[in-house]
């Protein structure tokens, strides 16, 4: 039996895994899945179900399908529907005893009620129909040789489509031959440093993703942090001893500012003068709200910059596709690290992504999500200004997350209070390089793109209530990055 797992952040409670069995009609599958969730205790008596429209959007179903499924379960006594209080699990609908015992004996714990962790786009907005259409067209049109062992460079259809897209939207200067497809940014780091063409030491930003620092450490690469301020990384701290620097120029991760144009020029001059290389992590360059998009540094110096992008923020981290645009002399080294055959990036997904780009679906999806995230960002900023005006919000001109600056010494208390309120967020300090020279700063990194639309407002209110607590309400100082 084919099974389709969907993750639904339920309107008022914990995450719920709904299992939609394959075969039969969608409405019958949904009623079976909801019955099973009530019977197993995953949906407790009294739990309020999401509105039809939200559930339909989350599951990729028609609104009427959800409305009919709810009506059927109301008629059977599993659910109750009352004007003004929505649809709820009926109080008499008790979980089966065996399941109840398993839960009280320490069954799987539910996820956070309000997930505002940075790092992923709204998973419920994945463009299912357009992706399926692309996959169908691409697989139908692909030549037979596409279904043989994959070429480690990646499919030519995808590399051509990326060369066009990146030139048009990010100002990247490349042809398809200098693009190597990979499974994302993390994979690119592994390929470049773990037996690939690069070695340390590597200059990095004083704030960055600990996971990436860990990968570099595992590959034996020593990293040296550059100070980060409101204009991005202090590239004047680079020395001739370093051979390469890793930067997030469009949107410093996680503090959020773009690298100042003077520093963009300065880092390119440093690379030229010291035979250095710039690794450009363009993880969310498409999502810029207040200004014209900041083009890629790669466009200034294609022979000095390794540009790395990924579908993880624009589409979904589940796609596991990324791309490196390399200076000519590094292409062979990166390919050698991959081996003779493609082992990571599935050809079927590469073909689908190529069609998704060529058909304009990628542009349309990014534009739609940009509008949606901008609206959330604006709502987030307004709610904070009204209810927790002491909190200073930064890094909001772009991307899928914001940084909230907190009074010194309050980050741990804020995180603990958030956990008690069922709100999952990250503390700013976990992103700070252990050897960074600036004093630690207190803050929260909030992924406002993470929840599905129907759960966003509740998550936002839960966070704002935490921040409005008196012990977290002292005014912060100015001058943070
Ligand atoms: C700073 C940064 N770079 C790159 C990525 C993309 O990583 P990957 O392509 O490995 O999913 C992320 C996470 O989404 C990130 O936060």
Short mmCIF file of C-alpha atoms and ligand atoms in Angstrom, two decimals:
data_model
loop_
_atom_site.label_atom_id
_atom_site.label_comp_id
_atom_site.label_asym_id
_atom_site.label_seq_id
_atom_site.Cartn_x
_atom_site.Cartn_y
_atom_site.Cartn_z
CA UNK A 1 0.00 0.00 0.00
CA UNK A 2 1.46 3.33 -1.03
CA UNK A 3 1.53 5.72 1.89
CA UNK A 4 1.78 9.45 1.81
CA UNK A 5 3.02 11.08 5.01
CA UNK A 6 2.14 14.68 5.46
CA UNK A 7 3.08 16.89 8.33
CA UNK A 8 0.33 19.18 9.44
CA UNK A 9 1.06 21.81 12.07
CA UNK A 10 -2.34 21.66 13.61
CA UNK A 11 -4.02 25.00 14.31
CA UNK A 12 -3.85 25.02 18.06
CA UNK A 13 -1.80 22.07 19.14
CA UNK A 14 1.13 19.84 18.38
CA UNK A 15 2.25 18.53 15.00
CA UNK A 16 0.10 15.77 13.63
CA UNK A 17 1.19 13.12 11.19
CA UNK A 18 -1.71 12.23 8.92
CA UNK A 19 -1.29 9.03 6.97
CA UNK A 20 -3.15 9.19 3.66
CA UNK A 21 -3.33 5.62 2.37
CA UNK A 22 -2.91 5.32 -1.39
CA UNK A 23 -5.65 3.92 -3.63
CA UNK A 24 -9.36 4.79 -3.53
CA UNK A 25 -10.67 8.35 -3.44
CA UNK A 26 -8.95 11.26 -1.69
CA UNK A 27 -11.99 11.93 0.51
CA UNK A 28 -12.15 8.29 1.65
CA UNK A 29 -8.38 8.39 2.32
CA UNK A 30 -8.75 11.52 4.42
CA UNK A 31 -11.68 10.18 6.47
CA UNK A 32 -9.76 6.94 7.10
CA UNK A 33 -6.65 8.91 8.13
CA UNK A 34 -8.62 11.16 10.49
CA UNK A 35 -10.45 8.18 12.04
CA UNK A 36 -7.12 6.43 12.53
CA UNK A 37 -5.62 9.55 14.13
CA UNK A 38 -8.53 9.80 16.61
CA UNK A 39 -8.49 6.07 17.31
CA UNK A 40 -4.76 6.05 17.95
CA UNK A 41 -4.96 9.05 20.28
CA UNK A 42 -2.93 11.35 18.07
CA UNK A 43 -6.01 13.58 17.86
CA UNK A 44 -7.29 13.88 21.43
CA UNK A 45 -10.98 14.47 22.27
CA UNK A 46 -11.73 18.20 22.11
CA UNK A 47 -8.89 18.98 19.70
CA UNK A 48 -9.88 21.66 17.21
CA UNK A 49 -9.25 20.71 13.59
CA UNK A 50 -7.84 23.20 11.07
CA UNK A 51 -10.31 25.09 8.87
CA UNK A 52 -11.16 23.36 5.58
CA UNK A 53 -9.17 25.78 3.48
CA UNK A 54 -5.95 25.41 5.50
CA UNK A 55 -6.10 21.64 5.67
CA UNK A 56 -6.89 21.47 1.96
CA UNK A 57 -3.88 23.67 1.17
CA UNK A 58 -1.60 21.66 3.48
CA UNK A 59 -2.61 18.34 1.97
CA UNK A 60 -2.97 19.45 -1.65
CA UNK A 61 -6.70 18.58 -1.69
CA UNK A 62 -9.78 20.45 -2.86
CA UNK A 63 -11.60 22.39 -0.15
CA UNK A 64 -14.80 20.43 -0.78
CA UNK A 65 -12.98 17.15 -0.27
CA UNK A 66 -12.02 18.24 3.24
CA UNK A 67 -15.49 19.67 3.96
CA UNK A 68 -17.12 16.38 2.87
CA UNK A 69 -14.71 14.30 4.95
CA UNK A 70 -15.43 16.42 8.05
CA UNK A 71 -19.21 16.16 7.43
CA UNK A 72 -19.00 12.39 7.17
CA UNK A 73 -17.07 12.11 10.44
CA UNK A 74 -19.51 14.44 12.18
CA UNK A 75 -22.36 12.17 11.01
CA UNK A 76 -20.48 9.14 12.37
CA UNK A 77 -19.90 10.84 15.73
CA UNK A 78 -16.10 11.13 15.50
CA UNK A 79 -16.20 14.93 15.20
CA UNK A 80 -18.50 17.72 16.31
CA UNK A 81 -19.13 20.95 14.45
CA UNK A 82 -20.48 23.99 16.22
CA UNK A 83 -20.93 27.53 14.94
CA UNK A 84 -18.14 29.71 16.29
CA UNK A 85 -15.98 26.94 17.72
CA UNK A 86 -15.10 25.11 14.52
CA UNK A 87 -14.79 21.37 14.08
CA UNK A 88 -13.45 19.38 17.01
CA UNK A 89 -12.78 15.77 17.90
CA UNK A 90 -15.88 14.54 19.76
CA UNK A 91 -15.43 14.23 23.51
CA UNK A 92 -16.71 10.65 23.41
CA UNK A 93 -14.13 9.61 20.82
CA UNK A 94 -11.61 7.87 23.05
CA UNK A 95 -8.32 6.45 21.84
CA UNK A 96 -7.98 2.66 21.80
CA UNK A 97 -6.68 1.46 25.21
CA UNK A 98 -3.52 -0.20 23.91
CA UNK A 99 -2.44 2.99 22.19
CA UNK A 100 -3.20 5.06 25.29
CA UNK A 101 -1.00 2.77 27.36
CA UNK A 102 1.81 3.04 24.85
CA UNK A 103 1.59 6.84 24.94
CA UNK A 104 1.69 7.05 28.71
CA UNK A 105 4.60 4.60 28.68
CA UNK A 106 6.63 7.10 26.71
CA UNK A 107 5.45 6.91 23.08
CA UNK A 108 6.70 9.31 20.39
CA UNK A 109 6.70 12.85 21.76
CA UNK A 110 4.91 15.46 19.67
CA UNK A 111 6.85 18.29 17.97
CA UNK A 112 6.68 21.88 19.26
CA UNK A 113 3.26 23.49 19.19
CA UNK A 114 4.72 26.54 17.43
CA UNK A 115 7.69 25.92 15.18
CA UNK A 116 9.61 29.14 14.49
CA UNK A 117 13.02 27.57 14.03
CA UNK A 118 14.99 29.07 11.20
CA UNK A 119 16.18 27.00 8.29
CA UNK A 120 13.24 26.00 6.17
CA UNK A 121 10.56 27.47 3.96
CA UNK A 122 6.85 26.84 4.62
CA UNK A 123 6.68 23.13 3.79
CA UNK A 124 2.94 23.31 3.19
CA UNK A 125 3.55 25.65 0.23
CA UNK A 126 5.59 23.24 -1.82
CA UNK A 127 4.26 23.64 -5.39
CA UNK A 128 3.06 20.06 -5.67
CA UNK A 129 0.99 20.35 -8.84
CA UNK A 130 3.55 22.38 -10.80
CA UNK A 131 6.39 20.06 -9.70
CA UNK A 132 4.41 16.98 -10.75
CA UNK A 133 3.66 18.60 -14.12
CA UNK A 134 7.39 19.30 -14.59
CA UNK A 135 8.36 15.79 -13.55
CA UNK A 136 5.84 14.29 -15.96
CA UNK A 137 6.97 16.45 -18.90
CA UNK A 138 10.65 15.95 -18.13
CA UNK A 139 10.51 12.19 -17.76
CA UNK A 140 8.39 11.88 -20.90
CA UNK A 141 10.82 13.95 -22.97
CA UNK A 142 14.12 12.65 -21.56
CA UNK A 143 16.37 10.66 -23.91
CA UNK A 144 16.99 7.01 -22.99
CA UNK A 145 20.57 7.73 -21.94
CA UNK A 146 19.21 9.86 -19.08
CA UNK A 147 18.20 6.65 -17.35
CA UNK A 148 21.73 5.24 -17.34
CA UNK A 149 24.33 5.96 -14.65
CA UNK A 150 24.39 9.70 -13.91
CA UNK A 151 27.14 12.05 -15.03
CA UNK A 152 28.78 13.62 -11.95
CA UNK A 153 28.57 17.06 -13.57
CA UNK A 154 24.78 16.81 -13.50
CA UNK A 155 22.23 16.64 -16.32
CA UNK A 156 23.01 19.04 -19.20
CA UNK A 157 19.34 20.16 -19.26
CA UNK A 158 19.64 21.34 -15.65
CA UNK A 159 23.04 22.97 -16.04
CA UNK A 160 21.83 24.92 -19.08
CA UNK A 161 18.66 26.03 -17.29
CA UNK A 162 20.65 27.09 -14.22
CA UNK A 163 23.18 29.07 -16.28
CA UNK A 164 20.30 31.05 -17.82
CA UNK A 165 18.40 31.50 -14.54
CA UNK A 166 21.40 32.51 -12.44
CA UNK A 167 22.58 35.02 -15.06
CA UNK A 168 19.11 36.55 -15.34
CA UNK A 169 18.22 36.74 -11.64
CA UNK A 170 21.52 36.82 -9.75
CA UNK A 171 23.97 38.33 -12.20
CA UNK A 172 26.11 35.16 -12.23
CA UNK A 173 28.50 34.88 -15.19
CA UNK A 174 28.85 31.28 -16.31
CA UNK A 175 28.16 28.71 -18.96
CA UNK A 176 26.80 25.23 -18.32
CA UNK A 177 30.29 23.67 -18.35
CA UNK A 178 31.34 25.43 -15.17
CA UNK A 179 28.31 24.25 -13.21
CA UNK A 180 28.52 21.09 -11.10
CA UNK A 181 25.26 19.83 -9.63
CA UNK A 182 25.32 18.56 -6.06
CA UNK A 183 22.80 17.80 -3.33
CA UNK A 184 23.02 21.19 -1.59
CA UNK A 185 25.41 23.56 0.12
CA UNK A 186 26.57 21.06 2.72
CA UNK A 187 27.43 18.59 -0.01
CA UNK A 188 29.34 21.29 -1.88
CA UNK A 189 31.49 21.91 1.21
CA UNK A 190 32.18 18.18 1.52
CA UNK A 191 33.14 17.93 -2.15
CA UNK A 192 35.35 20.99 -2.18
CA UNK A 193 37.28 20.32 1.02
CA UNK A 194 37.02 16.58 1.71
CA UNK A 195 39.51 15.40 -0.90
CA UNK A 196 38.43 18.11 -3.36
CA UNK A 197 40.43 21.01 -4.76
CA UNK A 198 40.48 23.22 -1.61
CA UNK A 199 42.29 23.08 1.70
CA UNK A 200 42.31 25.31 4.78
CA UNK A 201 42.80 27.55 6.52
CA UNK A 202 39.51 29.21 5.67
CA UNK A 203 38.26 32.59 6.86
CA UNK A 204 34.58 32.48 7.80
CA UNK A 205 32.04 34.94 9.16
CA UNK A 206 31.99 35.29 12.95
CA UNK A 207 28.34 34.24 12.84
CA UNK A 208 27.37 31.23 10.73
CA UNK A 209 25.75 27.81 10.75
CA UNK A 210 27.41 25.51 13.34
CA UNK A 211 26.60 22.53 11.12
CA UNK A 212 28.82 23.97 8.38
CA UNK A 213 31.63 24.67 10.85
CA UNK A 214 31.35 21.04 11.97
CA UNK A 215 31.61 19.78 8.39
CA UNK A 216 34.72 21.83 7.81
CA UNK A 217 36.27 20.62 11.05
CA UNK A 218 35.60 17.01 10.04
CA UNK A 219 37.42 17.70 6.77
CA UNK A 220 40.40 18.99 8.80
CA UNK A 221 39.86 22.61 7.78
CA UNK A 222 40.86 25.25 10.34
CA UNK A 223 38.50 28.25 10.29
CA UNK A 224 39.25 31.79 11.42
CA UNK A 225 36.29 34.08 12.15
CA UNK A 226 35.94 37.59 10.72
CA UNK A 227 34.06 40.18 12.74
CA UNK A 228 30.49 40.73 11.56
CA UNK A 229 28.80 44.13 11.86
CA UNK A 230 25.84 45.88 10.22
CA UNK A 231 27.66 45.93 6.86
CA UNK A 232 28.39 42.20 6.84
CA UNK A 233 31.81 40.61 7.38
CA UNK A 234 34.85 42.81 8.06
CA UNK A 235 36.82 41.66 5.02
CA UNK A 236 39.61 44.10 5.89
CA UNK A 237 40.58 41.52 8.53
CA UNK A 238 41.57 39.05 5.79
CA UNK A 239 45.27 38.42 5.52
CA UNK A 240 47.50 36.98 2.84
CA UNK A 241 47.81 33.82 5.02
CA UNK A 242 44.27 32.80 4.11
CA UNK A 243 43.66 31.13 0.78
CA UNK A 244 39.89 31.36 0.87
CA UNK A 245 36.96 33.04 2.60
CA UNK A 246 33.40 31.79 3.01
CA UNK A 247 30.78 34.55 2.89
CA UNK A 248 26.98 35.00 2.71
CA UNK A 249 27.09 38.34 0.82
CA UNK A 250 23.42 38.72 -0.14
CA UNK A 251 22.15 38.13 3.39
CA UNK A 252 24.61 37.52 6.19
CA UNK A 253 23.61 34.36 8.01
CA UNK A 254 22.06 34.73 10.49
CA UNK A 255 22.44 38.45 11.37
CA UNK A 256 20.81 39.46 8.11
CA UNK A 257 22.55 42.44 6.45
CA UNK A 258 23.96 42.44 2.90
CA UNK A 259 27.71 42.80 2.46
CA UNK A 260 28.30 46.51 1.88
CA UNK A 261 29.26 47.40 -1.71
CA UNK A 262 32.64 48.77 -0.53
CA UNK A 263 33.36 45.44 1.11
CA UNK A 264 32.25 43.52 -1.99
CA UNK A 265 34.86 45.43 -3.98
CA UNK A 266 37.44 45.04 -1.21
CA UNK A 267 37.09 41.27 -0.96
CA UNK A 268 37.44 40.87 -4.72
CA UNK A 269 40.60 43.03 -4.57
CA UNK A 270 41.93 40.89 -1.70
CA UNK A 271 41.35 37.72 -3.77
CA UNK A 272 43.14 39.17 -6.79
CA UNK A 273 46.10 40.44 -4.73
CA UNK A 274 46.61 37.29 -2.65
CA UNK A 275 45.61 34.60 -5.15
CA UNK A 276 42.66 33.92 -2.89
CA UNK A 277 39.22 32.43 -3.47
CA UNK A 278 35.77 33.53 -2.31
CA UNK A 279 33.11 30.92 -1.53
CA UNK A 280 29.77 32.64 -1.97
CA UNK A 281 26.88 30.96 -0.15
CA UNK A 282 23.76 32.36 -1.86
CA UNK A 283 21.30 30.41 0.26
CA UNK A 284 18.27 32.74 0.04
CA UNK A 285 19.28 35.43 -2.47
CA UNK A 286 15.87 35.34 -4.19
CA UNK A 287 14.00 36.55 -1.14
CA UNK A 288 14.66 40.27 -0.86
CA UNK A 289 11.80 42.52 0.18
CA UNK A 290 12.77 46.14 0.59
CA UNK A 291 15.38 46.83 -2.02
CA UNK A 292 16.43 45.67 -5.43
CA UNK A 293 17.99 42.20 -5.22
CA UNK A 294 21.67 42.28 -4.38
CA UNK A 295 23.49 40.55 -7.24
CA UNK A 296 26.03 37.81 -6.69
CA UNK A 297 29.66 38.76 -5.97
CA UNK A 298 30.53 36.07 -8.52
CA UNK A 299 29.52 38.48 -11.30
CA UNK A 300 32.43 40.74 -10.30
CA UNK A 301 35.10 38.03 -10.45
CA UNK A 302 34.04 34.69 -12.00
CA UNK A 303 37.62 33.38 -11.78
CA UNK A 304 37.92 34.03 -8.07
CA UNK A 305 34.45 33.17 -6.77
CA UNK A 306 32.89 29.77 -6.17
CA UNK A 307 29.17 30.50 -6.23
CA UNK A 308 27.00 27.94 -4.42
CA UNK A 309 23.21 27.85 -4.47
CA UNK A 310 20.56 25.38 -3.48
CA UNK A 311 16.83 24.66 -3.75
CA UNK A 312 16.56 24.28 0.03
CA UNK A 313 15.09 27.73 0.74
CA UNK A 314 13.48 28.52 -2.61
CA UNK A 315 11.64 25.20 -2.91
CA UNK A 316 12.30 22.71 -0.12
CA UNK A 317 15.27 21.16 1.68
CA UNK A 318 13.71 17.81 0.77
CA UNK A 319 14.57 18.32 -2.90
CA UNK A 320 18.27 17.90 -2.06
CA UNK A 321 19.60 19.70 -5.12
CA UNK A 322 22.24 22.40 -5.22
CA UNK A 323 24.73 23.81 -7.70
CA UNK A 324 28.29 25.05 -7.74
CA UNK A 325 29.43 27.59 -10.30
CA UNK A 326 33.20 27.16 -10.33
CA UNK A 327 36.21 28.94 -11.76
CA UNK A 328 37.40 26.84 -14.72
CA UNK A 329 40.50 25.53 -13.00
CA UNK A 330 38.50 24.01 -10.10
CA UNK A 331 35.93 22.03 -12.10
CA UNK A 332 38.03 18.90 -12.57
CA UNK A 333 39.03 18.79 -8.89
CA UNK A 334 35.40 18.98 -7.78
CA UNK A 335 34.41 16.28 -10.26
CA UNK A 336 37.22 14.04 -9.04
CA UNK A 337 35.83 14.32 -5.52
CA UNK A 338 32.49 13.10 -6.86
CA UNK A 339 33.84 9.95 -8.52
CA UNK A 340 32.90 8.48 -11.85
CA UNK A 341 29.17 8.28 -11.33
CA UNK A 342 26.63 10.51 -9.72
CA UNK A 343 25.94 9.12 -6.26
CA UNK A 344 23.92 11.90 -4.60
CA UNK A 345 21.74 13.96 -6.90
CA UNK A 346 18.98 11.86 -8.51
CA UNK A 347 18.64 12.35 -12.26
CA UNK A 348 14.83 12.32 -12.22
CA UNK A 349 14.75 15.27 -9.83
CA UNK A 350 17.39 17.08 -11.88
CA UNK A 351 15.25 16.68 -15.00
CA UNK A 352 12.17 17.89 -13.12
CA UNK A 353 14.02 20.94 -11.80
CA UNK A 354 15.30 21.76 -15.29
CA UNK A 355 11.73 21.79 -16.60
CA UNK A 356 10.54 23.70 -13.53
CA UNK A 357 13.08 26.43 -14.35
CA UNK A 358 12.50 26.43 -18.13
CA UNK A 359 8.72 26.54 -17.85
CA UNK A 360 8.76 29.59 -15.56
CA UNK A 361 7.32 27.63 -12.61
CA UNK A 362 10.37 28.41 -10.47
CA UNK A 363 10.02 32.15 -11.08
CA UNK A 364 6.31 32.01 -10.34
CA UNK A 365 6.84 30.05 -7.13
CA UNK A 366 9.56 32.38 -5.90
CA UNK A 367 7.44 35.44 -6.65
CA UNK A 368 4.43 33.96 -4.85
CA UNK A 369 6.48 32.98 -1.81
CA UNK A 370 8.24 36.34 -1.74
CA UNK A 371 4.87 38.08 -1.42
CA UNK A 372 3.72 35.67 1.24
CA UNK A 373 6.88 35.90 3.32
CA UNK A 374 6.93 39.68 2.97
CA UNK A 375 3.38 39.82 4.36
CA UNK A 376 4.39 37.61 7.27
CA UNK A 377 7.49 39.67 7.90
CA UNK A 378 5.39 42.87 7.99
CA UNK A 379 2.86 41.27 10.35
CA UNK A 380 5.70 40.06 12.58
CA UNK A 381 7.27 43.51 12.77
CA UNK A 382 3.90 45.17 13.49
CA UNK A 383 2.99 42.69 16.25
CA UNK A 384 6.35 43.22 17.93
CA UNK A 385 6.08 47.01 17.67
CA UNK A 386 2.63 46.91 19.27
CA UNK A 387 3.13 44.29 21.96
CA UNK A 388 6.86 44.06 22.67
CA UNK A 389 8.25 47.42 21.53
CA UNK A 390 11.47 46.97 23.52
CA UNK A 391 12.57 44.20 21.13
CA UNK A 392 14.84 45.41 18.35
CA UNK A 393 14.26 43.45 15.10
CA UNK A 394 17.12 43.21 12.62
CA UNK A 395 17.95 41.41 9.40
CA UNK A 396 14.47 41.72 7.93
CA UNK A 397 15.13 43.21 4.49
CA UNK A 398 15.53 39.71 3.07
CA UNK A 399 15.33 36.01 3.76
CA UNK A 400 13.12 33.74 5.80
CA UNK A 401 14.21 34.66 9.31
CA UNK A 402 14.69 37.69 11.55
CA UNK A 403 17.00 38.35 14.49
CA UNK A 404 15.51 39.75 17.67
CA UNK A 405 18.03 41.58 19.83
CA UNK A 406 17.50 41.01 23.54
CA UNK A 407 18.83 42.80 26.63
CA UNK A 408 22.25 41.44 27.69
CA UNK A 409 22.06 38.25 29.70
CA UNK A 410 18.45 37.39 28.81
CA UNK A 411 18.82 34.96 25.92
CA UNK A 412 18.75 31.80 28.04
CA UNK A 413 15.71 33.00 29.99
CA UNK A 414 13.95 33.89 26.74
CA UNK A 415 14.66 30.45 25.28
CA UNK A 416 13.44 28.71 28.42
CA UNK A 417 10.26 30.79 28.49
CA UNK A 418 9.70 30.06 24.80
CA UNK A 419 10.10 26.33 25.37
CA UNK A 420 7.57 26.42 28.22
CA UNK A 421 5.14 28.21 25.90
CA UNK A 422 5.62 25.55 23.21
CA UNK A 423 7.52 27.93 20.92
CA UNK A 424 10.63 26.54 19.21
CA UNK A 425 13.18 29.22 18.24
CA UNK A 426 16.98 29.33 18.14
CA UNK A 427 19.24 31.48 20.29
CA UNK A 428 21.64 33.81 18.45
CA UNK A 429 24.64 32.67 20.49
CA UNK A 430 24.63 29.16 18.99
CA UNK A 431 25.59 30.69 15.61
CA UNK A 432 28.60 32.56 16.99
CA UNK A 433 32.01 31.14 16.07
CA UNK A 434 33.71 29.98 19.31
CA UNK A 435 36.78 32.09 18.46
CA UNK A 436 34.85 35.24 17.42
CA UNK A 437 36.36 38.36 18.91
CA UNK A 438 33.21 40.41 19.43
CA UNK A 439 31.51 40.02 22.82
CA UNK A 440 28.57 37.57 22.70
CA UNK A 441 25.20 39.16 21.94
CA UNK A 442 21.84 38.02 23.20
CA UNK A 443 19.13 37.38 20.67
CA UNK A 444 16.69 35.02 19.06
CA UNK A 445 16.73 33.84 15.46
CA UNK A 446 13.12 33.46 14.34
CA UNK A 447 12.13 31.51 11.23
CA UNK A 448 8.90 33.27 10.37
CA UNK A 449 8.59 31.28 7.13
CA UNK A 450 8.49 27.90 8.87
CA UNK A 451 4.85 27.40 9.96
CA UNK A 452 2.08 26.87 7.44
CA UNK A 453 -0.13 29.91 6.88
CA UNK A 454 -2.93 28.79 9.18
CA UNK A 455 -0.54 28.29 12.11
CA UNK A 456 1.52 31.47 11.66
CA UNK A 457 -0.63 33.94 13.63
CA UNK A 458 -0.90 31.65 16.67
CA UNK A 459 2.85 31.02 16.62
CA UNK A 460 3.51 34.74 16.36
CA UNK A 461 1.19 35.55 19.27
CA UNK A 462 2.76 32.84 21.42
CA UNK A 463 6.22 34.29 20.77
CA UNK A 464 5.12 37.88 21.38
CA UNK A 465 3.60 36.88 24.73
CA UNK A 466 6.92 35.37 25.75
CA UNK A 467 8.81 38.51 24.74
CA UNK A 468 6.39 40.79 26.55
CA UNK A 469 7.29 39.19 29.92
CA UNK A 470 8.58 41.85 32.33
CA UNK A 471 11.98 40.20 32.88
CA UNK A 472 12.64 40.33 29.12
CA UNK A 473 11.31 43.85 28.64
CA UNK A 474 14.28 46.02 29.38
CA UNK A 475 15.25 48.17 26.41
CA UNK A 476 18.20 46.92 24.34
CA UNK A 477 21.16 49.06 23.44
CA UNK A 478 21.87 50.17 19.87
CA UNK A 479 24.87 49.34 17.69
CA UNK A 480 24.40 45.63 17.13
CA UNK A 481 25.18 44.07 13.75
C1 LIG B 1 23.61 29.60 5.77
C2 LIG B 1 23.01 28.52 4.94
N1 LIG B 1 23.64 28.15 3.82
C3 LIG B 1 23.14 27.17 3.03
C4 LIG B 1 21.98 26.51 3.36
C5 LIG B 1 21.48 25.45 2.42
O1 LIG B 1 21.94 24.21 2.81
P1 LIG B 1 21.63 22.91 1.98
O2 LIG B 1 21.66 23.30 0.54
O3 LIG B 1 22.72 21.95 2.35
O4 LIG B 1 20.29 22.42 2.39
C6 LIG B 1 21.34 26.83 4.54
C7 LIG B 1 20.15 26.11 5.01
O5 LIG B 1 19.13 26.00 4.46
C8 LIG B 1 21.85 27.88 5.34
O6 LIG B 1 21.23 28.26 6.46
#
